[in-house]
XYZ file of C-alpha atoms in Angstrom:
463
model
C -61.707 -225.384 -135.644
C -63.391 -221.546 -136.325
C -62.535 -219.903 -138.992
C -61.106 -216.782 -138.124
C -63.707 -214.924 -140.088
C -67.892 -215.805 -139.939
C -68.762 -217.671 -143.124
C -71.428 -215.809 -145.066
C -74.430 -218.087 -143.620
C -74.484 -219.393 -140.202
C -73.541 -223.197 -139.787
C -76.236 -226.043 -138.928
C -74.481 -226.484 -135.625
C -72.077 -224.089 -133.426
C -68.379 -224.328 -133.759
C -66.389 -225.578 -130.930
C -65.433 -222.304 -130.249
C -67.059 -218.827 -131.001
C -65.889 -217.026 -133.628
C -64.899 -213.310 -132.961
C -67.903 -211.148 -133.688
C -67.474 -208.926 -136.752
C -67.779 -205.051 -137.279
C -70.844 -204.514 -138.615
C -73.659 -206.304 -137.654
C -75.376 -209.092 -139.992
C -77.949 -207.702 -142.605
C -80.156 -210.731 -140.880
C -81.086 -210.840 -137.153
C -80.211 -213.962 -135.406
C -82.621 -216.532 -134.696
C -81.513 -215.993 -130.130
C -81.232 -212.572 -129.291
C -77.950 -211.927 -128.035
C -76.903 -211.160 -124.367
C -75.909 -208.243 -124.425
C -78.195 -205.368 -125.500
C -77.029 -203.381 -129.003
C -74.851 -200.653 -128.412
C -77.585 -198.107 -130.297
C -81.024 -198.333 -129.874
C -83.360 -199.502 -132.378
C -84.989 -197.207 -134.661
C -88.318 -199.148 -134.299
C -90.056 -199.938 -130.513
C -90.129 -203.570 -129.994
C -93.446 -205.053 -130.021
C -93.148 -206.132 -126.210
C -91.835 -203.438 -123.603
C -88.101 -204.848 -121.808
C -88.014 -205.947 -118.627
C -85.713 -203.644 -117.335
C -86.121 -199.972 -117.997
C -83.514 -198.349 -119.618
C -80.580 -196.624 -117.307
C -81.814 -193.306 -118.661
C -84.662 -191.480 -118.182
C -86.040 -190.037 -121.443
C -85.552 -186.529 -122.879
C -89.475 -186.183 -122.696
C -92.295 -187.152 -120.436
C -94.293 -189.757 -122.470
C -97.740 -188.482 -123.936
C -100.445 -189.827 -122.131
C -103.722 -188.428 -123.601
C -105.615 -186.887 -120.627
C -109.390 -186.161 -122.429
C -111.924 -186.845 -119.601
C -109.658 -186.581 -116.632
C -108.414 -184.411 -114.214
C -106.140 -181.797 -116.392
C -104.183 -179.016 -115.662
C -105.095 -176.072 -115.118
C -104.215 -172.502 -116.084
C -106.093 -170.351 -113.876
C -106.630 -166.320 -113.364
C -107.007 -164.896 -110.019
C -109.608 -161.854 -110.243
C -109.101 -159.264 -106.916
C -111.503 -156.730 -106.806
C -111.719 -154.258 -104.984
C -113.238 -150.618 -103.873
C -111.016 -147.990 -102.831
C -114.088 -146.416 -100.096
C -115.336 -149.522 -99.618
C -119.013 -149.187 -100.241
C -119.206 -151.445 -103.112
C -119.493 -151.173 -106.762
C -123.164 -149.943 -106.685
C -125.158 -152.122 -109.322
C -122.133 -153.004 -111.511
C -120.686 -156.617 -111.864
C -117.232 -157.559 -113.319
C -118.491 -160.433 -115.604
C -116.139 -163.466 -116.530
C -117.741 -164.869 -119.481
C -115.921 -168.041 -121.235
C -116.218 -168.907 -125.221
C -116.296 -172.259 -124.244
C -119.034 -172.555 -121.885
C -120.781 -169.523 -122.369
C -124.089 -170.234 -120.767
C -121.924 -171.033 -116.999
C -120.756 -167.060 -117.179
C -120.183 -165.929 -113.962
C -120.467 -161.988 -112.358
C -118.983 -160.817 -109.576
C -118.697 -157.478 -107.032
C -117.962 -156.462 -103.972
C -120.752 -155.487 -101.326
C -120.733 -152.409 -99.334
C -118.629 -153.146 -96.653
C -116.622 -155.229 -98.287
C -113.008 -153.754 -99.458
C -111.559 -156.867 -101.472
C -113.501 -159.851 -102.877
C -110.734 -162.803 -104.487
C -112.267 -164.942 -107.288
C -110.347 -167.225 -109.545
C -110.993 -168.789 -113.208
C -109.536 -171.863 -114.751
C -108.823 -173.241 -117.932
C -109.156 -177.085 -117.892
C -106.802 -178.857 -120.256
C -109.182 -181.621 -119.722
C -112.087 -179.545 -120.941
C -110.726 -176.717 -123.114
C -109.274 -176.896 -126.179
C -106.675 -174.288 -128.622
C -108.352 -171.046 -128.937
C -110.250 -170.612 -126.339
C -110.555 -167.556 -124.264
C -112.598 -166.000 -121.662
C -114.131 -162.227 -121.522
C -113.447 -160.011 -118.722
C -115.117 -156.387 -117.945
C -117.193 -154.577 -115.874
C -120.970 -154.617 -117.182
C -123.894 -152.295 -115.884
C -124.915 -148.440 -115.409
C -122.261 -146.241 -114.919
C -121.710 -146.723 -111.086
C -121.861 -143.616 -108.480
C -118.122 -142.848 -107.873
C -116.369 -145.026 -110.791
C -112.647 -143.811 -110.005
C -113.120 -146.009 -106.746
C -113.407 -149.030 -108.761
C -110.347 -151.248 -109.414
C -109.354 -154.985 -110.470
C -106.504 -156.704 -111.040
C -106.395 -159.843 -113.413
C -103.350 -162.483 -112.376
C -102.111 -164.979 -114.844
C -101.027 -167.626 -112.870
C -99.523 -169.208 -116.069
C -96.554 -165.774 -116.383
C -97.820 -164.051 -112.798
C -97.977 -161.292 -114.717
C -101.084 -158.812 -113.434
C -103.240 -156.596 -114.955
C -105.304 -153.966 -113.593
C -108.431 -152.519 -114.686
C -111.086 -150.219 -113.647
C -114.575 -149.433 -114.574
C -114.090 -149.378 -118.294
C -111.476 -151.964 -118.619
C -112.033 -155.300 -120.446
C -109.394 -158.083 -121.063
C -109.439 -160.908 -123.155
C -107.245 -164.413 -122.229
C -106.133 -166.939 -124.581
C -105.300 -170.296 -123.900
C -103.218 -172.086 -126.128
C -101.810 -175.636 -126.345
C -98.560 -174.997 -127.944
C -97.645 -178.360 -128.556
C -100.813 -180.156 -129.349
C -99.712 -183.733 -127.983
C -98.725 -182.984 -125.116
C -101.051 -180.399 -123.039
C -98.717 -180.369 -120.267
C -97.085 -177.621 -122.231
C -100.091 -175.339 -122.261
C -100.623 -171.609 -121.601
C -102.598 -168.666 -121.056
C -101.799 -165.387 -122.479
C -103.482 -162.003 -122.647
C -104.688 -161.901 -125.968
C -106.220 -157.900 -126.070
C -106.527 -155.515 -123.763
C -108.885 -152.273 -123.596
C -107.718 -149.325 -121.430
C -105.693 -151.060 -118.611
C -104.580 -149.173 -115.785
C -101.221 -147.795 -114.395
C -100.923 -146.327 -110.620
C -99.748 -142.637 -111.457
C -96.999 -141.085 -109.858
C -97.941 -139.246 -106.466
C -100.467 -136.255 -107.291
C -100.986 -133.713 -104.581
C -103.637 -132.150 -106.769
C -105.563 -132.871 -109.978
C -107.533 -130.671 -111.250
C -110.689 -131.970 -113.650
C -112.591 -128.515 -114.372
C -111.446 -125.535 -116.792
C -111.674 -123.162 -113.909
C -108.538 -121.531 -113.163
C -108.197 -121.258 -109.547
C -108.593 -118.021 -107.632
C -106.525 -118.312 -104.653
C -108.026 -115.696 -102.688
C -111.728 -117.658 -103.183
C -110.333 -121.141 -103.348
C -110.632 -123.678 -100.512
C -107.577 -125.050 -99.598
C -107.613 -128.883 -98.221
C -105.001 -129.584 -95.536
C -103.610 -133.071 -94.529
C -101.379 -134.900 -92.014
C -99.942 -137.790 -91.696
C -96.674 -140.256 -92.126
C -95.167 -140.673 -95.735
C -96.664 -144.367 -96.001
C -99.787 -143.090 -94.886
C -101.221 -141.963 -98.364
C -99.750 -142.462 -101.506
C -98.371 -146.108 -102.137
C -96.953 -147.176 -105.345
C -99.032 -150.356 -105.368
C -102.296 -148.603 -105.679
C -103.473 -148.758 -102.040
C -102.995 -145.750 -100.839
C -105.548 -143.629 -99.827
C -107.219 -140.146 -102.047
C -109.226 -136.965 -101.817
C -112.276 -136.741 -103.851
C -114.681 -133.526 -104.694
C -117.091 -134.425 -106.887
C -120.923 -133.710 -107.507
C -123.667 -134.574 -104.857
C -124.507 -137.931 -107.598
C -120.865 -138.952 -107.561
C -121.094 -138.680 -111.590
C -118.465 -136.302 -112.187
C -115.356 -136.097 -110.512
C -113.836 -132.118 -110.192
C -110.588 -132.706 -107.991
C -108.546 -135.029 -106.193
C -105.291 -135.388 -104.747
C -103.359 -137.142 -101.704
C -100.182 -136.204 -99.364
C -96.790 -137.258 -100.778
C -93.620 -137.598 -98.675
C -94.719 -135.170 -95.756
C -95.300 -132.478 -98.418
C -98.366 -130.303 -97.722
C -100.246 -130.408 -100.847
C -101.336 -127.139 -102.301
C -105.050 -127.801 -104.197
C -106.765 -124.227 -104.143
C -110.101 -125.811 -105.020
C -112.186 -122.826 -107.047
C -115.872 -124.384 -107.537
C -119.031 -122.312 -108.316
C -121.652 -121.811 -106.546
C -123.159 -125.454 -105.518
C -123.451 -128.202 -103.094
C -120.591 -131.054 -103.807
C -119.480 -133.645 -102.105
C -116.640 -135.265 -100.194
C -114.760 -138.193 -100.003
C -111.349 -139.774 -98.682
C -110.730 -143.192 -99.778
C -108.353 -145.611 -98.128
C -109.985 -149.227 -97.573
C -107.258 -150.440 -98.945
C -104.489 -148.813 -97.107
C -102.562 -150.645 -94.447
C -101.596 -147.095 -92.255
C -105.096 -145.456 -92.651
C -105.318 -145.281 -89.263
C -102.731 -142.245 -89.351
C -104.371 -140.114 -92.224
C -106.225 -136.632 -91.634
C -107.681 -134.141 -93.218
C -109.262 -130.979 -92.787
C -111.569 -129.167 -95.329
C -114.656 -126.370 -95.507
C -114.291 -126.515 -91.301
C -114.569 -129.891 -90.743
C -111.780 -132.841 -90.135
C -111.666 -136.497 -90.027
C -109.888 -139.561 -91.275
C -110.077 -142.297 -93.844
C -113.683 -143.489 -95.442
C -114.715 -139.778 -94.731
C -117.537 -138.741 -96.582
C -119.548 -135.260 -96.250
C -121.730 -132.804 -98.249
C -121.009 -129.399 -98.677
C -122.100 -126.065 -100.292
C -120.094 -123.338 -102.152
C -122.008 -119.770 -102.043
C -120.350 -116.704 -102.708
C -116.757 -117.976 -101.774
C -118.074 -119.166 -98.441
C -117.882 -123.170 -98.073
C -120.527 -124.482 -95.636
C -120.756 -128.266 -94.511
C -124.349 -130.170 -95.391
C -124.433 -132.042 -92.444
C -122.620 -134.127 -90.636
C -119.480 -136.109 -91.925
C -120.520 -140.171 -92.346
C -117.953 -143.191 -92.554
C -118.306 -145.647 -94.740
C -120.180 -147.898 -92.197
C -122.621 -145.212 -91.540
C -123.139 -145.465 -95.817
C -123.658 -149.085 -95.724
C -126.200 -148.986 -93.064
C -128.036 -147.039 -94.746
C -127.986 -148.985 -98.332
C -129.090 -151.717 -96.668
C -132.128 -150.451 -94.769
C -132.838 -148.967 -98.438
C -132.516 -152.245 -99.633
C -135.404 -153.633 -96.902
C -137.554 -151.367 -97.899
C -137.378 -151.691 -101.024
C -137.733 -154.991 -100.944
C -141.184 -155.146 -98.641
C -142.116 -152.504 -101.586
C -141.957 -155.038 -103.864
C -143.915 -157.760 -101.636
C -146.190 -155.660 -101.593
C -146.468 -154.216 -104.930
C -146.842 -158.185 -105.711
C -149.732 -158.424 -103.196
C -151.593 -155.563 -105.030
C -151.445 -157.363 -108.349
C -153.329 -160.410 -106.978
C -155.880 -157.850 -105.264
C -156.478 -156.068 -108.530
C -157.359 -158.841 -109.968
C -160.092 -159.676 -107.235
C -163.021 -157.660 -109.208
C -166.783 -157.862 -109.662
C -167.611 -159.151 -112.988
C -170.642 -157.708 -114.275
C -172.672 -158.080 -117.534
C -173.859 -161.297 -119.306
C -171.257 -164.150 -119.534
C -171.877 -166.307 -122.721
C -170.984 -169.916 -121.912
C -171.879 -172.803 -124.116
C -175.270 -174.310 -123.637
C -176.342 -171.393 -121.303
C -176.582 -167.601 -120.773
C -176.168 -166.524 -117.083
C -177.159 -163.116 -115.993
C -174.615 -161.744 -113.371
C -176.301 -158.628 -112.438
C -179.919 -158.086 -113.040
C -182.110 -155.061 -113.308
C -182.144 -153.294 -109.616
C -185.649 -152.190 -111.083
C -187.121 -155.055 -109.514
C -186.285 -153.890 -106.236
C -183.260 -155.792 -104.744
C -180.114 -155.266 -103.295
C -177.064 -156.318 -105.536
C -176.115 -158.572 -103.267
C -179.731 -160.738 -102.894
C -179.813 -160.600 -106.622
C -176.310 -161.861 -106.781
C -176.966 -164.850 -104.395
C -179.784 -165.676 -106.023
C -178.554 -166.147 -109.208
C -175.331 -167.566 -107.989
C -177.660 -170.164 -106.107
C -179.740 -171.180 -109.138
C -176.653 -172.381 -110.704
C -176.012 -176.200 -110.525
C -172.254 -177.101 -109.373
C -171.007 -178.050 -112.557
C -172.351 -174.393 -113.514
C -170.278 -172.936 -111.087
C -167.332 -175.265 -111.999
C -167.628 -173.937 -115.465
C -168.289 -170.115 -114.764
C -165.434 -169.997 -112.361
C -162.950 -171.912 -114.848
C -163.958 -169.591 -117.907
C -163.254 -166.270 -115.608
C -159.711 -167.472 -114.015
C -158.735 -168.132 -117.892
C -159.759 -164.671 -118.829
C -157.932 -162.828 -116.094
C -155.174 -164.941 -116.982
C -154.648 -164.315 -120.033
C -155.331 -160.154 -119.228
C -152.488 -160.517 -116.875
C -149.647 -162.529 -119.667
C -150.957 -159.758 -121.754
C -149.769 -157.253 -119.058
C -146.492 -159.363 -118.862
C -145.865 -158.921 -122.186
C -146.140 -155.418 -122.111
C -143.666 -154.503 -119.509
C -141.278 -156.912 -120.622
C -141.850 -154.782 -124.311
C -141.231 -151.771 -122.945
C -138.376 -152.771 -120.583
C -136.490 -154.559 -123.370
C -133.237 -152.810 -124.969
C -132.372 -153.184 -128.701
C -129.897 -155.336 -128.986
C -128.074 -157.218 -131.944
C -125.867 -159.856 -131.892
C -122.259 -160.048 -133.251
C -120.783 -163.454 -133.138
C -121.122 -165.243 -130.232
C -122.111 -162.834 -127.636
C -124.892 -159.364 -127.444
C -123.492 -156.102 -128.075
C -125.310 -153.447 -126.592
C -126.885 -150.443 -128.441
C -127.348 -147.959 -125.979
C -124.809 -145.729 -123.799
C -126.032 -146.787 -120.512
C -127.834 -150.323 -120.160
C -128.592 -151.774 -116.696
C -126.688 -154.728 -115.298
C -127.783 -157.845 -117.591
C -124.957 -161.445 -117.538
C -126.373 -161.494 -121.242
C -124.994 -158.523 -122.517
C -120.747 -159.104 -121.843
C -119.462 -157.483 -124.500
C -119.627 -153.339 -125.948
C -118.308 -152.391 -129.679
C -114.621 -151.622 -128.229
C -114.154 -155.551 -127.854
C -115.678 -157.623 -130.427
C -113.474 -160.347 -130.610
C -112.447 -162.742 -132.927
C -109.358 -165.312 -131.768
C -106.453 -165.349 -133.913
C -105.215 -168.812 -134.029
C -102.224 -167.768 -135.770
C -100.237 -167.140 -132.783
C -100.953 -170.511 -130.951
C -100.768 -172.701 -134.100
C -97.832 -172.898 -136.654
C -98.759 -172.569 -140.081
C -97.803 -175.360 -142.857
C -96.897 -173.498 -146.451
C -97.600 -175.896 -149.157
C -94.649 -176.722 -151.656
C-alpha cells in the first residue's frame, strides 16, 4: 500500500499505486520527466528546443542578428522642384552621408523639368547608432533663388520638411533598442532655415520705395480662386526683379477672386518679369496683364521704367522658349571647349630652334642662313645626317620637355582656380561667400555638426 504522503526519498521500485502528488514540487528533479508540462515555465531555456511550440506566441519577436543581410530600411524621399521650371541654374541639392561619405550624391532639376523625386536610405544592415546624412543646396547663388524649393519626407514619422535655397537639414538615425534593429528610426536631428508656405499675399513689397500711385504700375490678374494661391505651395506667383534675377523687388499672386492692388513704384531701369506656376494643377486658367502686355503661366519678359513710362524689352518668352535657348548655349559652349582643347595640342606644335645638348652629341637645329640656304634645306639636312637612334633620342628628349611645360601649366590653373578651404571635422567648410558648385564642399559655418548621441542612447550613472 502508498502511503498517503511521499516519503522524503523516492523508493527503489514504484508503489502499486501512485501516490497523490504534493504541493510544492521536489527540491530534486525526477530522474523521467513528467507528462504533463509544469504549470510555470522555467526560469532557464532547456538545452534542446520542445517539440511542440508553445500555445502562445511570445510578447517579442526573437532577435535574430541581421549584420550582412538585407536590413530595413529608413528612407527619405527628396522632391525637388522649380516653381518656373527652368531649373536650378548651376546649383545641386547635395545628400552627403557620415557613413559613406565618399558615395555623396547631388541632385537638380533640368530646365524643363518641374519636379525631380529622389530617395535616401538608411540600411540597418549597413548603418549603425549615430549616423546621419547632410542635406543642402551647394553652389553660386542661382539666378532667381525664390523659385527654388524641396521638401525632405521621413518615411520613418511622414513628417515633411521643406527647404529652399539656403536650407540645410540634418537626419539622425538611431537604433533605440540596440538588439533588436527592427525598432530603429530616423529623426531630424537640426534644421537651418526651413520653410513655411505664407498666407496668400496679393503684394509684397522688397524695396524702401514708398509707392506713388499716380507713377506706379499696377499688375492686373484673372482667374478662378484655385488658380493661384494654394496652401500646399503650388500655386503660381508674380515676380519683378532685376534683368540678372539677383534681387527680387516685388511679388504677389490673386487670392479668392480678389483683384490684387501692387502699385509697383521702380526707378528708372530695365527689370524683368516672371509668373511662376509649373507646379500648379489649374495654370491653364491664370492671366495677367502688366506694362501693356498679357499672358499666362511660365511668362517671362523684359521691361524698362523711364520717366513713369513702362515699356516692354521685347517680346514675352515661356519657359520652353528659355530652355531652348540654355541648351543651344550649352552646345556652343561645349564645341568652345573642343576646340579650346584642340588649340592646346596645336600650341604645342612649335619649331624648336637653338642647340639641343644631348648626351654624347651636340646637334645644331638651325644653322647660320649666312651660308646661303633656305631654313628648310638646312633643316633637312641636318635632320638627315642624324642616324635613327638620333632621331629616336631627339624626339623623346623634346616630347618630355613640352610635357613637363604643359603639367607646369596644369599646375598653374589648378593654383589659381583653387579656393581656400579648411577642414572642420569630417567634411570642407567653405571660406568664401560665393564658391562654385563642388560635391566636396557640403557643408557652410551655419551647420557644423557634431551628433549628439545622448538622445539615441540612455546613459548609465555609476553608483
Amino acid at each position: 500500500m502508498g502511503t498517503s504522503a511521499p516519503s522524503i526519498l523516492p523508493t527503489s521500485s514504484p508503489t502499486s499505486l501512485p501516490t497523490t502528488p504534493t504541493g510544492q514540487p521536489t527540491t530534486v528533479p525526477t530522474g523521467v520527466p513528467s507528462g504533463q508540462p509544469s504549470e510555470l515555465p522555467t526560469e532557464q531555456p532547456t538545452s534542446q528546443p520542445t517539440t511542440q511550440p508553445t500555445g502562445q506566441p511570445s510578447l517579442y519577436p526573437t532577435y535574430i542578428s541581421n549584420k550582412n543581410q538585407s536590413g530595413h530600411k529608413r528612407c527619405i524621399k527628396l522632391s525637388l522642384y522649380d516653381t518656373f521650371g527652368d531649373g536650378w541654374d548651376h546649383v545641386k541639392l547635395l545628400v552627403y552621408p557620415s557613413r559613406d561619405s565618399q558615395n555623396h550624391m547631388w541632385y537638380a532639376p533640368s530646365c524643363g523639368q518641374n519636379s525631380l523625386i529622389k530617395k535616401f536610405c538608411f540600411d540597418d544592415s549597413i548603418n549603425s547608432d549615430g549616423d546621419y546624412v547632410i542635406l543642402k543646396v551647394v553652389g553660386f547663388q542661382p539666378d532667381h533663388e525664390w523659385e527654388i524649393k524641396w521638401v525632405a519626407q521621413n518615411e520613418y514619422d511622414h513628417k515633411s520638411y521643406t527647404g529652399t535655397y539656403d536650407t540645410s537639414m540634418i537626419f539622425l538615425y538611431n537604433q533605440k533598442f540596440m538588439s533588436d534593429p527592427v525598432k530603429s528610426s530616423v529623426s531630424l536631428e537640426k534644421a537651418v532655415n526651413l520653410y513655411t508656405e505664407p498666407s496668400c499675399q496679393s503684394c509684397v513689397s522688397y524695396t524702401n520705395k514708398a509707392p506713388n500711385r499716380a507713377t506706379a504700375q499696377e499688375p492686373v490678374f484673372s482667374g478662378h480662386s484655385m488658380s493661384w494661391y494654394n496652401e500646399d505651395g503650388t500655386g503660381a506667383n508674380f515676380y519683378i526683379s532685376d534683368t540678372n534675377g539677383d534681387t527680387l523687388l516685388y511679388s504677389g499672386t490673386l487670392c479668392n477672386h480678389f483683384q490684387p492692388t501692387c502699385p509697383v513704384s521702380l526707378s528708372n531701369g530695365i527689370y524683368e518679369w516672371r509668373v511662376s506656376g509649373a507646379l500648379n494643377r489649374n495654370k491653364e486658367y491664370i492671366r495677367w496683364s502688366f506694362c501693356g502686355l498679357s499672358g499666362t503661366a511660365l511668362n517671362s519678359f523684359k521691361f524698362e521704367i523711364k520717366d513713369w513710362i513702362c515699356t516692354p524689352v521685347g517680346e514675352i518668352e515661356d519657359v520652353d522658349d528659355i530652355c531652348e535657348r540654355e541648351r543651344e548655349k550649352e552646345m556652343s559652349e561645349s564645341v568652345l571647349s573642343e576646340q579650346e582643347r584642340e588649340s592646346e595640342v596645336i600650341e604645342q606644335m612649335v619649331t624648336v630652334e637653338g642647340v639641343i645638348q644631348l648626351t654624347g652629341m651636340s646637334i645644331n637645329i638651325k644653322s647660320d642662313e649666312s651660308e646661303g640656304k633656305s631654313e628648310s634645306e638646312t633643316e633637312q639636312e641636318e635632320i638627315s645626317s642624324l642616324t635613327e637612334r638620333e632621331k629616336e633620342i631627339v624626339a623623346s628628349t623634346i616630347k618630355q620637355e613640352f610635357d613637363e611645360v604643359y603639367e607646369m601649366k596644369k599646375d598653374r590653373e589648378r593654383e589659381e582656380t583653387e579656393k581656400e578651404v579648411s577642414v572642420v571635422g569630417e567634411a570642407s567648410i567653405v571660406s568664401c561667400e560665393k564658391v562654385p558648385f563642388s560635391p566636396y564642399l557640403p557643408l557652410s559655418p551655419d551647420i557644423d555638426y557634431q551628433p549628439d548621441h545622448s538622445k539615441s542612447r540612455k546613459k548609465v550613472k555609476k553608483r
